[in-house]
Amino acid sequence: MADGPCGDERKAVKVGVVVCECGGEIKRSVDLAALEKGIAADPVVAGVFRINYPCSAKGLAAVGEAISKRGLSRMVIAGCSERLFGRLFREALSGFGIDPSFVGFANIRDGMAPGGAGGRKAGTAKALNLVRMAAASMAEALRVEVLEAGIKPLCLVLGGGVAGMAAAGAVATRGVKTVLVEKEKEPGGLLRSLNAVFPSYRRADEFIGAMLDEIAGDLVEMVTGAEVESVTGHVGNYEVTLTGGRKIEAGAIVVATGASVLSPDGLFGYGDNDIVVTQMEFEHMLEGDKQPGGKIVMIQCVGSRNPERPYCSRICCTASIKNTILLKERYPSAEVTILSRGFAEYAGDLDRARDMGVKIIRYTPERPPVVGGNSVEVFDTISGMETTIPCDLVVLAAPIVPSESTRALAAKLRLPTDEYGFLIEPQPKLRPGEFVPRGIYVAGSAHWPCTITEAVVQGYSAGSRAFDLINAGKVSKSAFVAGMEEDLCRGCSRCCEVCMHGAIEMVEAEDGMKRALHMPIQCTGCGVCVSVCPSGALSLKYATWRQVGSAIEAIV
Amino acid sequence: MAGSKREKRAGVKVKKAAGKTRSGKRRAGRRPGKAQAKGATGRRAGAGPRLAIIACTWHPLESIENAAREGYTYGPDILVLPVRCTGAVTVANILRLFAKGLEGVLVLGCKEGDCHYFNGSERCGEIIEETREILEWGGIAPERLGFTLISGSEGRNFEDALDAYMKDLKKTRGRRKRVA
Ligand SMILES: Cc1cc2nc3c(=O)[nH]c(=O)nc-3n(C[C@H](O)[C@H](O)[C@H](O)COP(=O)(O)OP(=O)(O)OC[C@H]3O[C@@H](n4cnc5c(N)ncnc54)[C@H](O)[C@@H]3O)c2cc1C
């Protein structure tokens, strides 16, 4: 990639500057005549025009006239913020034959010095510097082309839990072929180990059955007992190899590989003390014919909301309350005490459980309950007293933790994970569930502990967005991205490690050396790779080394 | 705390440090020109320190522009250079700015967890550390290179960041004379 325009493109470089008056706003802190003079003296600048409100229809016409009269090929708008008017000017000026990549901005209106003689002098100097920098940068700018990639009309859904099934259903009902890959022999995920589920109290296997009905049909192909072996390619065109050797070409990928439940070994005697079980095991006991216990103590937040795992696992309150209700419905004489650190707002049927006579005691992590052979001792923070509760069963609510399998998949797909190992999208608040611009979507507890309802909704959402992408038929975008000069690459792979958008892959070159392969269609243009590249092979196409360098040199 | 990023994701409002007015009113002591009045170097008559602020176009630049809209003005010798992400800031470019004779460079990025490109500001932190080391070798007080992460685009965030940086910068002045 040439650093800076060359050949005819270089000869055609004629930078014009429009100085906006903004209805007298700018002259309060800038001496416009002096500014114009200063800009005209800059050898980079071919023409400077002062226009009141160039953003208006009249002003734009004046800009257009100036462009054609002077034969300008690149423009700098010195006025207000690019954020406000960047798009307007880029669109309007392309009507006058100026490529959007050749429109630059200098904000000489916001945050300028207040009026007064001294202030205006300094303000003018500042404005001049800003314009000189923008002009110098525009003179070196490269034409930014439009990138396009086709999209394979197939959606790959990884994980056959409720989230994955919902996603597959969302894609298939809209008529796009979907392959659902499940690691285990059967789909269903965690629900296969549950008894009945809140809020419907439907049996979990019934729920799985209903989800399976939703994806019945030709459009969803279920592959069980398989996992992802390797992935190559980019948005619109992934080649995924499954264990067993099958290759799938997919346009979009939904990751719904779920999470695990912590095994609370060593906590509250779990593993040594026979009367201590987990909520998961308790779900099974509830299915049996025998009453699991007469006096039951449940302990919440076991191994979560502590320094090692400070997060709330979000489903344990719901699960414990649900199991209590199921138990009390069947065995009304059973006594249940829940030791909690405070219930989550979405804790489910708390009131119903209370009405059924469940006792709730609040404990603090500073004085945790102590489990004995047939009783639990706890410091009740409300009464301020130590209480001993006789019991024959202790049920621990262990949290949802990231699964090894999801973590391994994240490494293969090069998806970012958070400090615990859950998948995290680059813009959790703005584009939840989406790995922009990768055509990869995440749903369910692979992302964060969630309820079934949430997992299903996230699955639908991920599926419909994957459909939108595939349905568009192609991805295209202006290449405000990084560029790569392969010859300069030494194959150190630092760029590949820091790129969170999977836009760089290490591939073997002809000489047997590993080289970075940059995939612009997936690049966000953030420039992180540029800052780590030791050999200058990578640069930003819209802000090249030369552009930034000459802008800095232009400061007077 | 490690959970804070998640708290924000879940939409839990993180309480901001107490600030009395944020209703569009200017705060006392933030009148235009305060920064410039404080830090006269005498190098250029009437001007404050020559600085460059490298600002990511997401939270920081928005914060800078919002501050301006609320009437906050800063030294006339402070140039704002927008970059798409601070992850693209390089050692070379920061050094170039110092070589231009600027007194300071302040880099403003988005807070961890808010970076639109995930790891841009984190990566920038590494670059800043590297550059500060080089500055120190060159006899330039490393504090002259400021680095602040801004969360949220309220103008006040920028005002606070600049004020804090100006204070640090002032402290380096005596030292600078000794070295250079
Ligand atoms: C004790 C307990 C009780 C609960 N009770 C309730 C309740 O009453 N109500 C409620 O709303 N929620 C409840 N939940 C939460 C509920 O289980 C989860 O919300 C739900 O399982 C999330 O579904 P998922 O599809 O995201 O993940 P999972 O159910 O974990 O499914 C993930 C699937 O992906 C597969 N997989 C993993 N890795 C790969 C791979 N690499 N390739 C292919 N496939 C892979 C797994 O085998 C699994 O089938 C409870 C949870 C527990 C632990």
Coordinates of N, CA, C and O in Angstrom, one line a residue, chain A residues 372-514:
Chain A
G372 N -23.3 -28.7 60.6 CA -22.9 -29.8 61.5 C -23.5 -31.1 61.0 O -24.0 -31.2 59.9
G373 N -23.4 -32.2 61.8 CA -23.9 -33.5 61.4 C -25.4 -33.5 61.2 O -25.9 -34.2 60.3
N374 N -26.2 -32.8 62.1 CA -27.6 -32.8 61.9 C -28.3 -31.4 62.2 O -29.4 -31.3 62.7
S375 N -27.4 -30.4 62.1 CA -28.0 -29.1 62.3 C -27.1 -28.0 61.6 O -26.0 -28.3 61.2
V376 N -27.6 -26.8 61.5 CA -26.9 -25.7 60.9 C -26.9 -24.6 61.9 O -28.0 -24.3 62.4
E377 N -25.7 -24.0 62.2 CA -25.7 -22.9 63.1 C -25.6 -21.6 62.3 O -24.7 -21.6 61.3
V378 N -26.4 -20.6 62.6 CA -26.3 -19.4 61.8 C -26.5 -18.2 62.6 O -27.3 -18.2 63.6
F379 N -25.8 -17.1 62.3 CA -26.0 -15.8 63.0 C -27.1 -15.1 62.2 O -26.8 -14.7 61.1
D380 N -28.2 -14.9 62.9 CA -29.3 -14.2 62.2 C -29.1 -12.7 62.4 O -29.1 -12.1 63.5
T381 N -28.9 -12.0 61.2 CA -28.5 -10.6 61.3 C -29.7 -9.7 61.7 O -29.5 -8.6 62.2
I382 N -30.9 -10.2 61.6 CA -32.1 -9.4 61.9 C -32.3 -9.4 63.5 O -32.4 -8.4 64.1
S383 N -32.3 -10.6 64.0 CA -32.5 -10.7 65.5 C -31.2 -10.5 66.2 O -31.2 -10.2 67.4
G384 N -30.1 -10.6 65.5 CA -28.8 -10.4 66.2 C -28.4 -11.6 67.1 O -27.7 -11.5 68.0
M385 N -29.0 -12.8 66.8 CA -28.7 -13.9 67.7 C -28.2 -15.1 66.9 O -28.6 -15.3 65.7
E386 N -27.4 -15.9 67.5 CA -27.0 -17.2 66.9 C -28.1 -18.2 67.1 O -28.7 -18.4 68.2
T387 N -28.5 -18.9 66.0 CA -29.5 -19.9 66.1 C -29.0 -21.2 65.6 O -28.2 -21.3 64.7
T388 N -29.5 -22.3 66.1 CA -29.2 -23.6 65.6 C -30.4 -24.2 65.0 O -31.5 -24.3 65.7
I389 N -30.3 -24.6 63.7 CA -31.5 -25.2 63.1 C -31.3 -26.7 62.9 O -30.4 -27.0 62.1
P390 N -32.1 -27.5 63.5 CA -31.9 -28.9 63.3 C -32.4 -29.3 61.8 O -33.3 -28.7 61.3
C391 N -31.6 -30.2 61.2 CA -32.0 -30.5 59.8 C -31.5 -31.9 59.4 O -30.6 -32.4 60.0
D392 N -32.1 -32.4 58.4 CA -31.6 -33.7 57.8 C -31.1 -33.6 56.4 O -30.6 -34.5 55.8
L393 N -31.2 -32.4 55.8 CA -30.6 -32.1 54.5 C -30.2 -30.7 54.3 O -31.0 -29.8 54.8
V394 N -29.1 -30.5 53.8 CA -28.6 -29.1 53.5 C -28.4 -29.0 52.0 O -27.7 -29.8 51.4
V395 N -29.1 -28.0 51.4 CA -29.0 -27.8 49.9 C -28.2 -26.5 49.6 O -28.6 -25.5 50.1
L396 N -27.2 -26.7 48.8 CA -26.3 -25.5 48.5 C -26.7 -25.0 47.1 O -26.8 -25.7 46.1
A397 N -26.9 -23.6 47.1 CA -27.1 -23.0 45.8 C -25.8 -22.5 45.2 O -25.2 -21.5 45.6
A398 N -25.3 -23.4 44.3 CA -24.0 -23.1 43.7 C -24.2 -22.3 42.4 O -25.1 -22.5 41.7
P399 N -23.3 -21.4 42.1 CA -23.5 -20.5 41.0 C -23.2 -21.1 39.6 O -22.5 -22.1 39.5
I400 N -23.7 -20.4 38.6 CA -23.3 -20.7 37.2 C -21.9 -20.1 37.0 O -21.6 -19.0 37.3
V401 N -21.0 -20.9 36.5 CA -19.7 -20.5 36.1 C -19.4 -20.8 34.7 O -20.0 -21.6 34.1
P402 N -18.4 -20.0 34.1 CA -18.1 -20.2 32.7 C -17.7 -21.7 32.4 O -17.1 -22.3 33.3
S403 N -18.1 -22.2 31.3 CA -17.7 -23.6 31.1 C -16.4 -23.7 30.3 O -16.1 -22.8 29.5
E404 N -15.7 -24.7 30.5 CA -14.4 -24.9 29.8 C -14.6 -25.0 28.3 O -13.9 -24.5 27.5
S405 N -15.8 -25.6 27.9 CA -16.1 -25.8 26.5 C -16.3 -24.5 25.8 O -15.9 -24.2 24.7
T406 N -17.0 -23.6 26.5 CA -17.2 -22.2 25.9 C -15.9 -21.5 25.8 O -15.6 -20.8 24.8
R407 N -15.1 -21.6 26.9 CA -13.8 -20.9 26.8 C -12.9 -21.4 25.7 O -12.3 -20.6 25.0
A408 N -12.9 -22.7 25.5 CA -12.1 -23.3 24.3 C -12.7 -22.8 23.0 O -11.9 -22.4 22.1
L409 N -14.0 -22.7 22.9 CA -14.6 -22.2 21.7 C -14.2 -20.8 21.4 O -13.9 -20.3 20.3
A410 N -14.3 -20.0 22.5 CA -13.9 -18.6 22.4 C -12.5 -18.4 21.8 O -12.3 -17.5 21.0
A411 N -11.6 -19.3 22.3 CA -10.2 -19.1 21.8 C -10.2 -19.5 20.3 O -9.5 -18.8 19.5
K412 N -11.0 -20.5 19.9 CA -11.0 -20.9 18.5 C -11.6 -19.8 17.6 O -11.1 -19.5 16.5
L413 N -12.6 -19.1 18.1 CA -13.3 -18.1 17.3 C -12.7 -16.7 17.6 O -13.1 -15.7 17.0
R414 N -11.7 -16.7 18.4 CA -11.1 -15.5 18.9 C -12.1 -14.4 19.4 O -12.2 -13.3 18.9
L415 N -12.9 -14.9 20.3 CA -13.9 -14.0 20.9 C -13.4 -13.5 22.2 O -12.9 -14.3 23.0
P416 N -13.6 -12.3 22.6 CA -13.2 -11.8 23.9 C -14.0 -12.4 25.0 O -15.2 -12.6 24.9
T417 N -13.4 -12.6 26.1 CA -14.1 -13.1 27.3 C -13.8 -12.1 28.5 O -12.8 -11.4 28.4
D418 N -14.7 -12.1 29.4 CA -14.5 -11.1 30.5 C -13.6 -11.7 31.6 O -13.0 -12.8 31.4
E419 N -13.4 -11.0 32.7 CA -12.5 -11.5 33.7 C -12.8 -12.9 34.3 O -11.9 -13.5 34.9
Y420 N -14.0 -13.4 34.1 CA -14.4 -14.7 34.6 C -14.3 -15.8 33.6 O -14.1 -16.9 33.9
G421 N -14.5 -15.4 32.3 CA -14.4 -16.4 31.3 C -15.8 -16.4 30.5 O -15.9 -17.3 29.6
F422 N -16.7 -15.6 30.9 CA -17.9 -15.5 30.1 C -17.6 -14.6 28.8 O -16.7 -13.8 28.8
L423 N -18.3 -14.9 27.7 CA -18.1 -14.2 26.5 C -18.6 -12.7 26.7 O -19.6 -12.5 27.3
I424 N -17.9 -11.8 26.2 CA -18.3 -10.4 26.3 C -18.2 -9.7 25.0 O -17.1 -9.8 24.3
E425 N -19.2 -9.1 24.5 CA -19.2 -8.4 23.2 C -18.5 -7.1 23.4 O -18.4 -6.5 24.5
P426 N -17.9 -6.5 22.3 CA -17.2 -5.3 22.4 C -18.0 -4.1 22.9 O -17.5 -3.2 23.6
Q427 N -19.3 -4.1 22.6 CA -20.1 -2.9 23.0 C -21.3 -3.4 23.7 O -22.4 -3.3 23.2
P428 N -21.1 -3.8 25.0 CA -22.2 -4.4 25.7 C -23.4 -3.5 25.9 O -24.5 -4.0 25.9
K429 N -23.2 -2.2 25.9 CA -24.3 -1.3 26.1 C -25.0 -0.9 24.8 O -26.2 -0.7 24.7
L430 N -24.2 -0.8 23.7 CA -24.7 -0.3 22.5 C -25.2 -1.4 21.6 O -26.2 -1.2 20.9
R431 N -24.4 -2.4 21.5 CA -24.8 -3.5 20.6 C -24.7 -4.8 21.4 O -23.9 -5.7 21.1
P432 N -25.6 -5.0 22.3 CA -25.6 -6.2 23.1 C -25.7 -7.5 22.3 O -26.5 -7.5 21.3
G433 N -24.9 -8.5 22.7 CA -25.0 -9.8 22.0 C -24.4 -9.9 20.7 O -24.5 -10.9 20.0
E434 N -23.7 -8.8 20.3 CA -23.2 -8.8 18.9 C -21.7 -8.6 18.9 O -21.2 -7.7 19.6
F435 N -21.0 -9.4 18.1 CA -19.6 -9.1 17.9 C -19.5 -8.4 16.5 O -19.3 -9.1 15.5
V436 N -19.6 -7.1 16.6 CA -19.5 -6.3 15.4 C -18.1 -6.2 15.0 O -17.3 -6.0 15.8
P437 N -17.7 -6.3 13.8 CA -18.5 -6.6 12.6 C -18.3 -8.0 12.1 O -18.1 -8.2 10.9
R438 N -18.4 -8.9 13.0 CA -18.0 -10.3 12.6 C -19.1 -11.2 12.2 O -18.8 -12.3 11.8
G439 N -20.4 -10.9 12.3 CA -21.4 -11.8 12.0 C -21.5 -12.9 13.0 O -21.9 -14.1 12.7
I440 N -21.0 -12.7 14.2 CA -21.1 -13.7 15.3 C -22.0 -13.1 16.4 O -21.8 -11.9 16.8
Y441 N -22.9 -13.9 16.9 CA -23.8 -13.4 17.9 C -23.8 -14.3 19.1 O -23.5 -15.5 18.9
V442 N -24.1 -13.8 20.3 CA -24.0 -14.7 21.5 C -25.4 -14.6 22.2 O -26.0 -13.6 22.2
A443 N -25.8 -15.8 22.7 CA -27.1 -15.8 23.4 C -26.9 -16.8 24.6 O -26.2 -17.8 24.6
G444 N -27.7 -16.6 25.7 CA -27.8 -17.5 26.8 C -26.7 -17.4 27.8 O -26.0 -16.3 27.8
S445 N -26.5 -18.4 28.6 CA -25.6 -18.3 29.7 C -24.1 -18.4 29.3 O -23.3 -18.3 30.2
A446 N -23.8 -18.6 28.0 CA -22.4 -18.5 27.6 C -22.0 -17.0 27.8 O -20.8 -16.8 28.0
H447 N -22.9 -16.1 27.8 CA -22.7 -14.7 27.9 C -22.7 -14.2 29.3 O -21.8 -13.4 29.8
W448 N -23.6 -14.7 30.1 CA -23.8 -14.3 31.5 C -24.9 -15.2 32.1 O -25.8 -15.5 31.4
P449 N -24.9 -15.5 33.4 CA -25.9 -16.3 33.9 C -27.3 -15.7 33.6 O -27.5 -14.5 33.8
C450 N -28.2 -16.6 33.2 CA -29.5 -16.0 32.9 C -30.6 -17.0 33.1 O -30.3 -18.2 33.3
T451 N -31.8 -16.6 33.1 CA -33.0 -17.5 33.3 C -33.3 -18.0 31.9 O -32.8 -17.6 30.9
I452 N -34.2 -19.0 32.0 CA -34.6 -19.6 30.7 C -35.3 -18.6 29.8 O -35.0 -18.5 28.6
T453 N -36.2 -17.8 30.4 CA -36.9 -16.8 29.6 C -35.8 -15.9 28.9 O -35.9 -15.6 27.7
E454 N -34.8 -15.5 29.6 CA -33.8 -14.6 29.1 C -33.0 -15.3 28.0 O -32.8 -14.7 26.9
A455 N -32.7 -16.6 28.2 CA -31.9 -17.3 27.3 C -32.7 -17.4 26.0 O -32.2 -17.3 24.9
V456 N -34.0 -17.7 26.1 CA -34.8 -17.8 24.9 C -34.9 -16.5 24.1 O -34.8 -16.5 22.9
V457 N -35.2 -15.4 24.9 CA -35.3 -14.1 24.2 C -34.0 -13.7 23.5 O -34.0 -13.3 22.4
Q458 N -32.9 -14.0 24.2 CA -31.6 -13.7 23.6 C -31.3 -14.5 22.4 O -30.8 -14.1 21.4
G459 N -31.8 -15.8 22.4 CA -31.7 -16.7 21.3 C -32.5 -16.2 20.1 O -31.9 -16.1 19.0
Y460 N -33.7 -15.8 20.3 CA -34.5 -15.2 19.3 C -33.8 -14.0 18.7 O -33.8 -13.8 17.5
S461 N -33.3 -13.1 19.6 CA -32.7 -11.9 19.1 C -31.5 -12.2 18.3 O -31.3 -11.6 17.2
A462 N -30.6 -13.1 18.8 CA -29.4 -13.4 18.0 C -29.8 -14.0 16.7 O -29.2 -13.7 15.7
G463 N -30.8 -14.9 16.7 CA -31.2 -15.6 15.5 C -31.7 -14.6 14.5 O -31.4 -14.6 13.3
S464 N -32.5 -13.6 14.9 CA -33.1 -12.7 13.9 C -32.0 -11.7 13.4 O -32.1 -11.3 12.2
R465 N -31.0 -11.4 14.2 CA -29.9 -10.6 13.7 C -29.1 -11.3 12.7 O -28.6 -10.8 11.7
A466 N -28.8 -12.6 13.0 CA -28.1 -13.4 12.1 C -28.8 -13.5 10.8 O -28.2 -13.4 9.7
F467 N -30.1 -13.7 10.9 CA -31.0 -13.7 9.6 C -30.8 -12.4 8.8 O -30.6 -12.4 7.6
D468 N -30.9 -11.3 9.6 CA -30.8 -10.0 8.9 C -29.5 -9.9 8.1 O -29.5 -9.4 6.9
L469 N -28.4 -10.4 8.7 CA -27.1 -10.3 8.0 C -27.2 -11.2 6.7 O -26.8 -10.7 5.7
I470 N -27.6 -12.4 6.9 CA -27.6 -13.4 5.8 C -28.6 -12.9 4.7 O -28.3 -12.9 3.5
N471 N -29.7 -12.4 5.1 CA -30.7 -11.9 4.2 C -30.2 -10.7 3.3 O -30.7 -10.6 2.2
A472 N -29.4 -9.9 3.9 CA -28.8 -8.8 3.1 C -28.0 -9.3 1.9 O -27.8 -8.5 1.0
G473 N -27.6 -10.5 1.9 CA -26.9 -11.0 0.8 C -25.4 -10.7 0.7 O -24.6 -11.4 0.1
K474 N -25.1 -9.5 1.2 CA -23.7 -9.1 1.1 C -23.4 -8.1 2.3 O -24.3 -7.5 2.8
V475 N -22.1 -8.0 2.7 CA -21.7 -7.0 3.6 C -20.9 -6.0 2.8 O -20.1 -6.4 2.0
S476 N -21.2 -4.7 3.0 CA -20.3 -3.7 2.4 C -20.1 -2.6 3.4 O -20.9 -2.3 4.2
K477 N -18.9 -2.0 3.3 CA -18.7 -0.9 4.2 C -17.5 -0.1 3.6 O -16.7 -0.6 2.8
S478 N -17.5 1.2 3.9 CA -16.3 2.0 3.6 C -15.1 1.6 4.3 O -15.2 1.3 5.5
A479 N -14.0 1.5 3.7 CA -12.9 0.8 4.3 C -12.1 1.8 5.2 O -10.9 2.1 5.0
F480 N -12.8 2.4 6.2 CA -12.0 3.1 7.2 C -11.4 2.2 8.1 O -11.8 2.0 9.3
V481 N -10.4 1.4 7.6 CA -9.9 0.3 8.3 C -8.4 0.4 8.3 O -7.8 1.3 7.7
A482 N -7.7 -0.7 8.8 CA -6.3 -0.8 8.7 C -5.9 -1.4 7.4 O -6.7 -2.0 6.7
G483 N -4.7 -1.1 7.0 CA -4.1 -1.7 5.8 C -2.8 -2.4 6.2 O -2.2 -2.1 7.2
M484 N -2.4 -3.3 5.3 CA -1.2 -4.1 5.7 C -0.3 -4.2 4.5 O -0.7 -4.5 3.4
E485 N 1.0 -4.0 4.8 CA 2.0 -4.2 3.7 C 2.7 -5.5 4.0 O 3.5 -5.6 4.9
E486 N 2.3 -6.6 3.3 CA 2.7 -7.9 3.7 C 4.3 -8.0 3.7 O 4.8 -8.7 4.6
D487 N 4.9 -7.4 2.8 CA 6.4 -7.5 2.7 C 7.1 -7.1 4.0 O 8.1 -7.6 4.3
L488 N 6.5 -6.2 4.7 CA 7.1 -5.7 5.9 C 6.9 -6.6 7.2 O 7.5 -6.4 8.2
C489 N 5.9 -7.5 7.0 CA 5.5 -8.3 8.2 C 6.6 -9.3 8.6 O 7.1 -10.0 7.7
R490 N 6.9 -9.3 9.9 CA 8.0 -10.2 10.3 C 7.3 -11.4 11.0 O 8.0 -12.3 11.6
G491 N 6.0 -11.5 11.1 CA 5.4 -12.6 11.6 C 5.5 -12.8 13.1 O 5.5 -13.9 13.7
C492 N 5.5 -11.7 13.8 CA 5.7 -11.7 15.3 C 4.4 -12.1 16.0 O 4.3 -12.5 17.1
S493 N 3.2 -11.9 15.3 CA 1.9 -12.3 15.7 C 1.3 -11.4 16.8 O 0.3 -11.8 17.4
R494 N 2.0 -10.3 17.2 CA 1.4 -9.5 18.2 C 0.1 -8.9 17.8 O -0.9 -8.8 18.6
C495 N 0.0 -8.5 16.5 CA -1.3 -7.9 16.0 C -2.4 -8.9 16.1 O -3.6 -8.5 16.5
C496 N -2.2 -10.2 15.8 CA -3.2 -11.2 15.9 C -3.7 -11.4 17.3 O -4.8 -11.6 17.6
E497 N -2.7 -11.3 18.3 CA -3.1 -11.4 19.7 C -3.9 -10.3 20.2 O -4.9 -10.5 21.0
V498 N -3.7 -9.0 19.8 CA -4.4 -7.9 20.3 C -5.7 -7.6 19.6 O -6.6 -7.0 20.1
C499 N -5.9 -8.2 18.4 CA -7.1 -7.8 17.6 C -8.3 -8.6 18.2 O -8.3 -9.8 18.2
M500 N -9.2 -7.8 18.7 CA -10.4 -8.4 19.4 C -11.5 -8.6 18.4 O -12.6 -9.0 18.7
H501 N -11.3 -8.3 17.1 CA -12.3 -8.4 16.1 C -12.0 -9.6 15.1 O -12.7 -9.7 14.1
G502 N -11.0 -10.4 15.4 CA -10.7 -11.5 14.6 C -10.4 -11.1 13.2 O -10.6 -11.9 12.3
A503 N -9.8 -9.9 13.0 CA -9.5 -9.4 11.6 C -8.2 -9.8 11.2 O -7.8 -9.6 10.0
I504 N -7.4 -10.4 12.1 CA -6.0 -10.8 11.7 C -5.8 -12.3 12.0 O -6.1 -12.7 13.1
E505 N -5.3 -13.0 11.1 CA -5.1 -14.4 11.2 C -3.6 -14.7 10.9 O -3.1 -14.0 10.0
M506 N -3.0 -15.6 11.6 CA -1.6 -16.0 11.2 C -1.7 -17.1 10.2 O -2.2 -18.2 10.5
V507 N -1.1 -16.9 9.0 CA -1.1 -18.0 8.0 C 0.3 -18.3 7.6 O 1.2 -17.4 7.6
E508 N 0.5 -19.5 7.1 CA 1.8 -19.9 6.6 C 2.1 -19.3 5.2 O 1.2 -19.6 4.3
A509 N 3.1 -18.6 5.0 CA 3.4 -18.1 3.7 C 4.2 -19.1 2.9 O 4.6 -20.2 3.4
E510 N 4.5 -18.8 1.6 CA 5.2 -19.8 0.8 C 6.6 -20.2 1.3 O 7.0 -21.3 1.2
D511 N 7.2 -19.2 1.9 CA 8.6 -19.5 2.4 C 8.5 -20.3 3.8 O 9.6 -20.5 4.4
G512 N 7.3 -20.7 4.2 CA 7.2 -21.5 5.4 C 7.1 -20.6 6.6 O 6.9 -21.2 7.7
M513 N 7.3 -19.3 6.5 CA 7.2 -18.4 7.7 C 5.7 -18.1 7.9 O 4.9 -18.1 7.0
K514 N 5.4 -17.8 9.2 CA 4.0 -17.4 9.5 C 4.0 -15.9 9.2 O 4.9 -15.1 9.6

